[in-house]
Coordinates of C-alpha atoms in Angstrom, one line a residue:
M98 CA -10.4 -38.3 -22.0
K99 CA -11.7 -38.7 -18.3
T100 CA -8.4 -39.2 -16.7
K101 CA -7.2 -36.1 -18.3
M102 CA -9.8 -33.8 -16.9
Y103 CA -9.9 -35.6 -14.0
I104 CA -5.8 -34.4 -12.6
S105 CA -6.8 -31.1 -14.8
C106 CA -9.3 -30.4 -11.6
M107 CA -6.9 -31.9 -8.8
L108 CA -4.7 -29.3 -10.1
A109 CA -6.9 -26.6 -9.7
L110 CA -8.2 -28.3 -6.0
M111 CA -4.4 -27.8 -5.3
I112 CA -4.1 -24.4 -6.1
T113 CA -7.1 -23.4 -4.7
A114 CA -8.6 -21.4 -2.1
A115 CA -12.6 -21.5 -0.3
A116 CA -15.3 -21.3 -2.7
W117 CA -14.7 -17.5 -3.3
A118 CA -17.9 -16.2 -0.9
A119 CA -20.9 -15.8 -3.4
E120 CA -22.7 -12.7 -3.6
G121 CA -26.4 -13.0 -2.8
P122 CA -28.4 -12.6 0.3
S123 CA -28.1 -14.9 3.8
S124 CA -31.5 -16.4 5.5
P125 CA -32.3 -16.6 8.3
Q126 CA -31.8 -20.9 8.3
S127 CA -28.6 -20.0 7.2
K128 CA -28.3 -17.3 10.0
A129 CA -29.8 -20.1 12.7
T130 CA -27.3 -22.1 11.7
A131 CA -24.1 -20.0 11.0
S132 CA -24.6 -20.2 7.0
L133 CA -23.8 -24.5 7.6
N134 CA -27.4 -25.1 6.0
G135 CA -29.6 -22.9 4.1
T136 CA -32.7 -23.0 2.3
E137 CA -33.4 -21.7 -2.1
A138 CA -33.2 -18.1 -0.9
D139 CA -29.3 -19.6 -0.5
R140 CA -28.6 -20.6 -3.6
F141 CA -30.7 -18.7 -6.5
M142 CA -27.1 -16.3 -6.6
S143 CA -25.0 -18.8 -6.3
L144 CA -23.1 -19.9 -9.3
T145 CA -22.7 -23.1 -8.5
D146 CA -26.7 -23.8 -6.6
W147 CA -29.1 -22.2 -9.1
S148 CA -29.8 -25.2 -10.5
T149 CA -31.8 -26.4 -7.4
V150 CA -33.6 -23.7 -7.1
N151 CA -37.3 -25.3 -8.2
F152 CA -39.7 -22.9 -10.4
D153 CA -42.2 -22.1 -12.6
K154 CA -42.2 -19.1 -13.8
L155 CA -40.7 -16.6 -11.0
F156 CA -38.5 -17.0 -7.4
T157 CA -39.0 -13.8 -5.9
Y158 CA -37.2 -13.2 -2.2
A159 CA -38.0 -10.0 0.4
G160 CA -35.6 -9.6 3.6
F161 CA -35.0 -7.1 6.9
A162 CA -32.8 -7.6 9.1
Q163 CA -32.1 -4.9 12.0
Q164 CA -28.8 -5.5 13.5
N165 CA -27.2 -3.5 16.5
V166 CA -24.2 -2.5 14.8
N167 CA -24.2 1.4 13.5
R168 CA -26.5 2.1 15.3
N169 CA -28.6 -0.2 14.8
R170 CA -29.2 0.7 11.1
N171 CA -31.6 -1.8 9.5
I172 CA -31.1 -3.8 5.7
L173 CA -33.3 -4.4 3.0
D174 CA -32.8 -7.5 1.5
V175 CA -34.3 -8.3 -2.3
G176 CA -34.1 -10.7 -5.1
A177 CA -35.8 -11.7 -7.7
A178 CA -35.0 -14.6 -10.5
F179 CA -36.5 -16.4 -13.9
K180 CA -35.6 -17.8 -16.4
A181 CA -34.9 -16.9 -21.4
G182 CA -35.6 -20.2 -22.2
P183 CA -32.3 -22.1 -20.8
V184 CA -30.4 -18.7 -19.4
Y185 CA -31.4 -19.1 -16.1
I186 CA -30.7 -15.0 -14.7
G187 CA -31.0 -13.6 -11.0
A188 CA -31.5 -10.2 -9.4
W189 CA -30.0 -8.8 -6.2
Y190 CA -29.9 -6.4 -4.0
Q191 CA -29.2 -5.7 -0.2
G192 CA -28.8 -1.8 1.8
Q193 CA -30.3 0.7 3.1
F194 CA -30.6 3.1 -0.6
G195 CA -28.4 5.5 0.8
N196 CA -29.3 9.8 1.3
V197 CA -28.3 12.6 -0.6
S198 CA -28.2 15.8 1.6
T199 CA -27.0 18.7 0.3
S200 CA -27.0 22.0 2.5
N201 CA -26.6 26.0 1.6
N202 CA -27.2 27.9 3.8
K203 CA -26.5 31.8 4.1
G204 CA -27.7 34.6 6.4
T205 CA -26.4 38.4 8.0
T206 CA -26.0 40.2 11.7
T207 CA -26.6 43.3 11.5
T208 CA -24.8 45.2 14.2
I209 CA -25.5 48.6 15.4
T210 CA -23.3 50.2 17.5
E211 CA -24.8 54.0 19.6
S212 CA -22.1 57.1 19.2
T213 CA -20.8 57.7 22.7
V214 CA -20.1 61.6 21.6
N215 CA -23.4 62.3 19.8
P216 CA -26.0 59.8 22.2
G217 CA -28.7 58.7 20.2
T218 CA -27.1 58.6 17.4
I219 CA -25.5 55.6 15.2
D220 CA -21.5 55.7 15.9
N221 CA -20.9 52.2 13.0
T222 CA -23.6 49.9 10.8
A223 CA -22.1 46.7 11.4
H224 CA -22.5 43.8 8.6
T225 CA -21.3 39.9 9.0
N226 CA -22.3 38.2 6.1
T227 CA -22.1 34.4 6.2
A228 CA -22.1 30.9 3.8
R229 CA -21.8 27.6 3.9
I230 CA -22.2 25.2 1.8
S231 CA -22.2 21.3 2.1
Q232 CA -23.3 17.9 0.8
S233 CA -23.1 14.1 2.2
H234 CA -23.3 11.0 -0.2
N235 CA -23.9 8.5 2.3
A236 CA -24.2 5.2 1.1
N237 CA -24.0 0.9 1.7
H238 CA -24.6 -1.5 -1.2
D239 CA -24.5 -4.5 -2.9
V240 CA -26.1 -6.0 -6.3
A241 CA -25.1 -8.3 -8.5
V242 CA -26.4 -10.3 -11.2
L243 CA -26.2 -13.7 -12.3
I244 CA -26.8 -15.4 -15.3
G245 CA -26.5 -19.6 -16.1
F246 CA -25.7 -21.8 -18.0
S247 CA -25.8 -25.4 -18.5
N248 CA -24.1 -26.5 -16.0
M249 CA -22.1 -22.8 -15.5
G250 CA -23.2 -19.5 -13.5
V251 CA -21.9 -15.6 -14.6
R252 CA -21.9 -12.8 -11.8
L253 CA -21.8 -9.4 -12.0
G254 CA -21.1 -7.4 -8.6
Y255 CA -20.8 -4.0 -6.6
T256 CA -20.8 -2.8 -3.8
R257 CA -20.5 0.6 -2.2
T258 CA -20.2 1.2 2.3
G259 CA -18.9 4.5 3.3
R260 CA -19.9 8.2 3.7
N261 CA -18.8 11.0 1.2
N262 CA -18.8 14.8 1.5
S263 CA -17.6 18.2 -0.1
G264 CA -18.2 21.6 0.6
T265 CA -16.8 24.6 1.9
Y266 CA -14.5 21.7 4.2
F267 CA -12.3 22.8 6.3
D268 CA -9.9 20.3 9.2
N269 CA -12.9 18.2 8.4
A270 CA -15.7 20.4 9.4
I271 CA -17.9 22.1 7.7
V272 CA -17.5 25.7 8.7
P273 CA -18.8 28.6 7.5
D274 CA -17.5 31.7 5.5
T275 CA -17.5 35.4 7.4
E276 CA -17.5 38.4 6.1
T277 CA -18.2 42.2 7.7
T278 CA -17.9 45.1 6.9
N279 CA -18.1 48.6 7.6
S280 CA -20.1 52.0 7.2
K281 CA -17.7 53.6 9.5
T282 CA -14.4 51.6 7.1
P283 CA -16.3 51.9 3.9
G284 CA -13.2 51.0 2.4
Q285 CA -11.6 48.2 4.4
V286 CA -11.9 44.3 4.6
N287 CA -11.0 43.6 8.7
G288 CA -10.7 39.2 8.1
K289 CA -12.7 38.7 5.2
T290 CA -12.5 35.0 5.9
T291 CA -13.9 32.2 3.1
Y292 CA -13.1 28.7 2.4
D293 CA -13.3 26.3 -0.8
P294 CA -16.6 25.5 -1.5
K295 CA -14.7 22.0 -3.5
G296 CA -13.4 20.3 0.0
Y297 CA -13.7 17.5 0.5
L298 CA -13.7 15.0 3.1
N299 CA -14.1 11.0 1.2
A300 CA -14.2 8.3 3.3
A301 CA -16.3 5.5 0.5
D302 CA -15.3 2.1 -0.4
R303 CA -16.8 0.4 -3.4
T304 CA -16.1 -3.2 -5.2
G305 CA -16.7 -4.3 -8.8
T306 CA -16.5 -8.3 -9.4
V307 CA -16.6 -10.7 -11.3
D308 CA -17.0 -13.9 -10.7
F309 CA -17.2 -17.3 -13.3
G310 CA -18.1 -21.1 -11.5
M311 CA -19.1 -24.5 -12.6
N312 CA -20.2 -27.9 -11.7
L313 CA -17.9 -30.8 -12.5
S314 CA -18.7 -35.4 -12.1
L315 CA -16.4 -37.5 -10.5
G316 CA -17.5 -40.4 -10.6
T317 CA -18.2 -40.7 -6.8
L318 CA -17.2 -36.5 -6.7
S319 CA -18.5 -33.6 -7.3
V320 CA -16.3 -30.4 -8.5
S321 CA -17.2 -26.8 -7.9
P322 CA -14.6 -24.7 -9.1
T323 CA -14.8 -20.7 -9.0
V324 CA -12.7 -17.6 -10.7
G325 CA -13.1 -14.1 -10.3
L326 CA -11.3 -10.9 -10.0
E327 CA -12.3 -8.0 -7.7
F328 CA -11.6 -4.8 -8.2
K329 CA -12.0 -2.1 -5.0
V330 CA -11.6 1.5 -4.3
A331 CA -11.0 2.4 -1.0
Q332 CA -11.3 6.3 -0.2
D333 CA -9.0 8.1 2.6
S334 CA -9.1 11.9 1.6
S335 CA -9.6 15.1 3.4
Y336 CA -9.1 18.8 1.2
G337 CA -9.8 22.0 2.5
V338 CA -8.2 25.7 1.6
R339 CA -9.1 28.6 4.2
T340 CA -8.2 32.3 2.3
V341 CA -8.2 35.2 5.0
T342 CA -8.1 39.0 3.2
T343 CA -7.3 42.1 5.0
K344 CA -7.5 45.1 2.9
D345 CA -7.1 49.0 3.4
E346 CA -7.9 50.6 -0.4
T347 CA -7.2 54.0 1.6
L348 CA -3.9 53.4 2.4
G349 CA -3.1 50.8 -0.8
T350 CA -2.0 48.0 1.9
S351 CA -3.6 43.8 1.3
D352 CA -2.8 40.6 2.7
I353 CA -4.2 38.2 1.8
T354 CA -3.5 34.8 2.6
K355 CA -4.1 31.0 1.8
T356 CA -3.9 27.8 4.0
V357 CA -4.3 24.2 2.7
S358 CA -5.7 22.5 5.6
T359 CA -3.0 20.2 8.2
S360 CA -6.3 17.4 7.7
S361 CA -5.5 17.4 4.2
R362 CA -4.0 13.8 3.1
N363 CA -4.1 11.4 0.9
D364 CA -4.1 7.6 1.4
T365 CA -6.7 6.5 -1.2
K366 CA -6.0 2.3 -2.6
T367 CA -6.7 0.7 -5.2
I368 CA -7.5 -2.8 -4.8
L369 CA -6.7 -5.8 -6.8
T370 CA -7.8 -9.6 -5.9
A371 CA -7.6 -12.5 -7.5
K372 CA -9.7 -15.6 -6.2
L373 CA -9.8 -18.7 -7.1
G374 CA -11.6 -21.1 -5.8
A375 CA -13.5 -25.8 -5.3
D376 CA -15.9 -27.1 -3.6
L377 CA -15.4 -30.7 -3.4
G378 CA -18.5 -33.4 -2.2
L379 CA -17.3 -36.9 -0.9
N380 CA -21.1 -37.6 -1.4
D381 CA -21.3 -40.3 1.9
S382 CA -22.6 -41.3 5.0
L383 CA -21.6 -37.5 6.2
N384 CA -22.0 -35.9 3.2
S385 CA -18.5 -34.3 3.8
N386 CA -17.6 -31.3 1.4
F387 CA -13.8 -29.9 1.7
S388 CA -13.9 -26.4 0.4
F389 CA -10.4 -24.7 -0.7
G390 CA -9.3 -21.8 -1.9
Y391 CA -6.2 -18.6 -2.6
D392 CA -6.7 -15.7 -2.4
F393 CA -3.6 -12.8 -4.3
G394 CA -3.9 -9.6 -3.7
I395 CA -1.6 -6.5 -4.4
D396 CA -2.5 -2.7 -4.1
I397 CA -2.3 -0.4 -7.5
Y398 CA -1.0 2.8 -6.1
G399 CA -0.6 5.2 -9.0
T400 CA 0.7 8.5 -7.6
K401 CA -1.4 10.7 -6.1
K402 CA -1.3 14.6 -7.3
H403 CA -2.3 18.2 -4.8
T404 CA -3.0 21.2 -5.3
A405 CA -1.7 23.6 -3.5
A406 CA -2.0 26.3 -1.9
D407 CA -0.3 28.6 -4.5
G408 CA -2.7 26.7 -7.4
S409 CA 0.1 24.4 -8.6
T410 CA 0.1 20.5 -8.6
I411 CA 2.7 19.6 -7.4
A412 CA 3.0 15.2 -8.0
L413 CA 3.8 13.1 -4.1
A414 CA 3.9 9.7 -3.7
N415 CA 1.1 7.2 -3.3
S416 CA 0.2 8.8 -0.2
Y417 CA 0.8 11.5 1.3
T418 CA -0.6 14.3 4.3
I419 CA -0.4 17.4 5.0
Q420 CA 1.7 19.7 7.2
T421 CA 2.5 23.3 6.6
D422 CA 0.3 25.1 3.5
T423 CA 0.0 28.5 2.6
H424 CA 0.4 31.2 0.1
R425 CA 0.7 34.7 2.0
D426 CA 1.1 38.2 -0.3
V427 CA 1.4 41.5 1.2
V428 CA 1.2 44.4 -0.4
T429 CA 2.4 47.8 1.0
P430 CA 3.5 51.1 -0.8
A431 CA 6.3 50.5 -0.4
N432 CA 6.8 46.6 -1.8
Q433 CA 5.6 43.5 -2.1
T434 CA 6.5 39.8 -0.7
I435 CA 4.6 36.6 -1.7
T436 CA 5.4 33.6 0.6
D437 CA 5.6 29.9 -0.3
T438 CA 4.9 27.6 2.5
F439 CA 5.0 23.8 1.6
K440 CA 5.6 21.1 4.0
A441 CA 4.4 17.9 3.6
T442 CA 5.1 13.8 3.9
A443 CA 5.0 11.4 1.4
Y444 CA 4.2 7.7 1.2
N445 CA 5.7 5.3 -1.8
K446 CA 3.7 1.7 -0.3
S447 CA 3.8 -1.0 -1.9
Y448 CA 1.5 -4.2 -0.7
I449 CA 0.3 -7.8 -1.4
A450 CA -1.8 -10.3 0.0
N451 CA -2.0 -14.2 -0.7
T452 CA -4.9 -15.2 2.4
L453 CA -4.4 -19.2 1.4
T454 CA -7.6 -20.7 3.0
V455 CA -9.4 -25.3 4.3
G456 CA -12.6 -25.9 5.2
Y457 CA -14.6 -28.8 6.3
T458 CA -18.9 -29.2 6.7
M459 CA -20.3 -32.6 7.6
R460 CA -24.1 -33.1 7.9
K461 CA -25.7 -36.0 10.1
D462 CA -29.0 -36.7 9.8
F463 CA -30.1 -39.2 12.8
T464 CA -33.9 -39.7 11.8
D465 CA -36.1 -37.6 8.6
R466 CA -36.4 -35.5 11.5
L467 CA -33.4 -34.4 13.3
S468 CA -29.9 -33.7 11.7
L469 CA -26.5 -31.5 12.9
F470 CA -23.8 -30.1 11.6
A471 CA -20.4 -29.1 11.5
G472 CA -17.8 -27.0 10.5
V473 CA -14.9 -25.2 10.9
K474 CA -13.0 -22.8 8.8
A475 CA -9.0 -22.0 9.1
P476 CA -8.4 -19.1 6.4
I477 CA -4.3 -18.5 7.5
G478 CA -3.3 -14.7 5.5
F479 CA 1.0 -13.8 4.4
N480 CA 1.2 -9.9 4.1
F481 CA 3.7 -8.2 3.2
E482 CA 3.9 -4.4 2.7
T483 CA 7.3 -1.4 2.6
E484 CA 6.7 1.3 2.8
V485 CA 9.5 4.6 2.0
T486 CA 8.4 7.4 3.8
K487 CA 10.0 11.6 2.4
G488 CA 8.9 13.9 3.3
V489 CA 8.9 17.2 1.6
D490 CA 9.9 21.0 3.0
K491 CA 9.7 23.6 0.5
T492 CA 10.0 28.0 1.5
T493 CA 9.7 30.2 -1.7
T494 CA 9.8 34.3 -0.1
T495 CA 10.2 36.6 -3.2
T496 CA 10.7 40.2 -2.7
I497 CA 9.7 42.7 -5.1
D498 CA 10.8 46.0 -3.9
K499 CA 8.8 48.9 -5.6
V500 CA 11.2 51.4 -5.3
N501 CA 14.2 50.3 -5.9
P502 CA 13.3 47.8 -8.1
L503 CA 18.0 46.2 -8.1
N504 CA 16.6 44.5 -4.7
N505 CA 13.9 42.3 -6.0
N506 CA 15.1 39.0 -5.4
T507 CA 13.4 35.6 -4.1
R508 CA 15.1 33.1 -1.6
V509 CA 14.0 29.1 -1.6
V510 CA 15.2 27.0 2.1
E511 CA 15.1 23.7 0.8
T512 CA 15.6 20.4 3.8
E513 CA 16.2 17.5 2.8
T514 CA 15.6 14.4 4.4
P515 CA 16.9 11.0 4.5
A516 CA 14.3 8.0 3.0
T517 CA 12.7 6.7 5.9
T518 CA 11.6 2.1 4.6
V519 CA 9.2 0.8 7.3
K520 CA 8.8 -3.8 6.4
T521 CA 5.8 -5.0 6.9
T522 CA 5.5 -9.3 7.6
T523 CA 2.6 -9.8 8.7
V524 CA 0.6 -13.5 9.5
T525 CA -3.5 -13.8 10.3
L526 CA -4.8 -16.8 11.8
S527 CA -8.4 -16.0 11.7
P528 CA -9.8 -20.1 12.5
S529 CA -13.6 -20.4 13.3
F530 CA -15.9 -23.5 15.0
K531 CA -19.4 -24.3 14.1
A532 CA -22.2 -25.9 15.1
A533 CA -26.2 -26.4 14.5
L534 CA -29.1 -29.1 14.8
T535 CA -32.6 -28.1 13.2
Y536 CA -35.6 -29.9 14.4
A537 CA -39.1 -30.9 11.3
A538 CA -41.0 -29.3 14.0
I539 CA -43.8 -30.2 11.5
P540 CA -42.6 -32.6 8.4
N541 CA -41.6 -30.9 5.4
R542 CA -44.0 -27.7 7.1
V543 CA -41.8 -26.3 10.4
F544 CA -38.6 -26.3 11.0
V545 CA -36.9 -25.0 14.0
S546 CA -32.9 -24.1 13.8
F547 CA -30.1 -23.9 16.7
G548 CA -27.0 -21.7 15.5
T549 CA -22.7 -21.0 17.1
E550 CA -19.9 -20.3 15.6
V551 CA -16.8 -19.9 17.4
K552 CA -13.7 -17.7 17.1
P553 CA -11.6 -18.3 19.5
F554 CA -8.7 -14.9 18.1
G555 CA -12.3 -12.7 18.7
Q556 CA -15.2 -10.5 16.7
G557 CA -15.2 -9.0 13.5
T558 CA -12.8 -11.1 10.7
G559 CA -11.1 -12.7 14.7
K560 CA -8.2 -12.3 13.5
C561 CA -4.6 -13.7 15.7
E562 CA -1.4 -11.6 14.3
F563 CA 1.9 -12.6 13.6
E564 CA 3.4 -8.9 12.9
T565 CA 7.1 -8.1 12.3
V566 CA 8.4 -4.8 11.6
K567 CA 11.7 -3.4 10.0
T568 CA 12.7 0.5 10.3
T569 CA 15.8 2.1 8.5
V570 CA 16.9 4.8 6.8
N571 CA 19.1 5.9 3.9
G572 CA 20.1 9.7 3.8
F573 CA 20.7 12.9 5.1
T574 CA 18.8 15.3 6.5
K575 CA 20.5 18.8 5.3
T576 CA 18.7 21.9 4.9
T577 CA 20.3 24.4 0.6
T578 CA 18.8 27.8 0.9
T579 CA 19.3 28.9 -3.2
T580 CA 19.1 33.5 -3.3
T581 CA 18.8 34.7 -6.0
T582 CA 18.5 39.1 -7.0
Y583 CA 16.6 40.3 -10.4
P584 CA 18.6 43.6 -10.7
N585 CA 16.8 44.0 -14.2
D586 CA 14.9 42.0 -16.0
S587 CA 17.3 41.0 -18.3
S588 CA 20.2 39.4 -15.9
R589 CA 20.5 37.8 -12.4
T590 CA 21.7 36.6 -10.1
T591 CA 22.5 33.9 -7.7
S592 CA 23.6 31.8 -4.8
G593 CA 23.1 29.1 -2.1
S594 CA 24.5 27.5 0.5
S595 CA 23.7 23.9 2.8
T596 CA 23.8 22.6 6.3
T597 CA 26.0 19.8 7.2
P598 CA 24.4 16.2 6.0
V599 CA 23.7 14.8 9.8
A600 CA 23.2 11.1 10.0
S601 CA 19.8 9.2 11.3
T602 CA 20.5 6.6 13.0
T603 CA 17.1 5.7 13.5
E604 CA 16.5 2.2 13.1
S605 CA 14.8 -0.3 14.9
A606 CA 12.8 -3.9 14.4
N607 CA 9.6 -5.2 16.2
N608 CA 7.7 -8.7 16.7
T609 CA 4.0 -8.4 17.6
V610 CA 1.2 -10.6 18.9
K611 CA -2.0 -9.8 18.2
Y612 CA -6.5 -10.6 19.3
S613 CA -8.8 -10.6 21.0
K614 CA -10.9 -12.8 23.9
V615 CA -13.1 -16.2 21.8
T616 CA -16.6 -14.7 20.5
V617 CA -19.5 -17.2 21.0
D618 CA -23.1 -16.1 18.7
V619 CA -25.9 -18.1 19.7
N620 CA -28.3 -18.4 17.0
L621 CA -32.1 -19.4 16.7
G622 CA -34.8 -20.2 13.8
V623 CA -37.8 -21.2 13.2
R624 CA -38.3 -21.6 9.2
W625 CA -42.6 -22.0 8.0
N626 CA -43.5 -23.1 4.6
I627 CA -46.7 -21.7 5.2
V628 CA -47.5 -23.7 1.6
D629 CA -45.1 -25.2 -1.1
A630 CA -44.4 -21.3 -3.2
V631 CA -44.8 -19.8 0.6
C632 CA -42.3 -19.7 2.9
V633 CA -41.8 -17.1 6.3
D634 CA -37.9 -17.7 8.0
L635 CA -36.5 -15.5 11.3
A636 CA -32.6 -16.1 12.6
Y637 CA -32.0 -14.6 15.7
N638 CA -28.3 -14.0 16.8
K639 CA -26.5 -13.3 20.2
S640 CA -23.0 -13.0 21.2
V641 CA -23.2 -15.5 25.1
L642 CA -20.2 -13.1 26.6
E643 CA -21.2 -9.2 25.6
A644 CA -23.8 -7.6 28.4
I645 CA -27.4 -8.3 27.8
N646 CA -29.3 -4.9 26.7
W647 CA -32.8 -5.9 27.0
T648 CA -34.1 -2.5 25.5
S649 CA -32.2 -3.8 22.0
I650 CA -34.0 -6.2 19.9
G651 CA -30.7 -7.3 18.8
N652 CA -29.7 -9.1 15.4
L653 CA -33.0 -9.8 13.4
K654 CA -34.1 -10.4 10.2
L655 CA -36.8 -11.6 8.4
A656 CA -37.8 -13.4 4.9
C657 CA -40.0 -14.3 2.6
T658 CA -40.1 -15.9 -0.7
I659 CA -42.8 -15.9 -2.8
K660 CA -42.6 -18.9 -5.7
F661 CA -44.6 -18.8 -9.0

């Protein structure tokens, strides 16, 4: 039985990658040591380390971070854990709570014009009414709940970032409705402009996760396998409709034009990622720990539907952008002409991401007060993306002759463009190197930490990308015109013509390498165990390659843990 367990665990290690990053807080001490040495605050939400947190009734954690990024935004970090018999329960929140703002502004401007024929009298009174509606939801949240039992842990997590806006949006901006009426011409409406209050600009990301982890002992080795599933919806969509109305009741004429914003698009992605991982502790003199992991992600795009200016629903591809979308209805005493013009670019995409990660950390205790930590992490990614692009171009004009119905007709002009296929293969390297020192200034009470992290290929994820892009075109460009006449209600005549297909010759293959300059972060921290049950922790982070701004605090984090 032991032999079978050993073989199963080693097989899991061979096919998995760096243990999935815990959805929980990062203590100032962990920050100060570049994530090489943490405290109980780092472990109380860990799938595999929750059992090392010692308390009687309740463990509480509170942190506050001030960061240079995102307009110096401040982040609240709170959590707690307790035990219900043999079951351990932990909960954690990090974020800014977010805000929802709603605005509904209305106004009227009155302009009085003096008569030039009869000075001192009013020639015209113009009333211009405006109305603007907007709502914004901006929030950055991380929430997680952990349930631990025996040597296992299960964690549920939810993350939200970004902003969603709605209201009278057009071309990615809030614009007001306007309507002007004149006392001189009460039956006329000149340039009345309204915007659909259901317009939007969405750029929020939502992620749900479920993780499982456990601890196993294999002789002198300790193994902590993890498995998880992540479901992410990354919104990237915009929509807005403008209606311009000109009307003269006296003459019996009207001109109503509905236009969908040219910034309208939908590139929302639904990403499903499976993650497997394991930590392997050797329990040797250097406290060596290896981490292995594998992430596999696919995009589940789904077919996107667009509401056109004429009110119809058009099923496009799993991503699209709008170039032209108008519906114009012109009425005169003699006839009515309705013209619908729709032009868009549709993208059918497929995406597969693979990430293999190997890491190593060690700890060397020189004395009972001074310790050295070091680590290296080397993720390598293999991403494959296929994008098939095809244009949609159709104009429909319907003419209704009120005088002679024999002239009624519908004319459709449709242009078919060839499909362009772009296949992109990307290999990414994201290594990082870390080192840290901790010193017990007062044994068991005050600890000073210093750490550094080097990313050879730049900030953020620190990637070096090797990208191969191949573009092929399959098909021809052809325009077809179809005219249908309706001489009476019971018959119709259809005629058509097509242009000579024209082949496209635009094909290419490109190879590129992308990377940024090296970044070096330095960290400094102090931890004070006031008493055994109360700890205060402080850390400061700075990139040594950035210009120093003496008026900014920088990346500062303060935290406190209290045990009952």
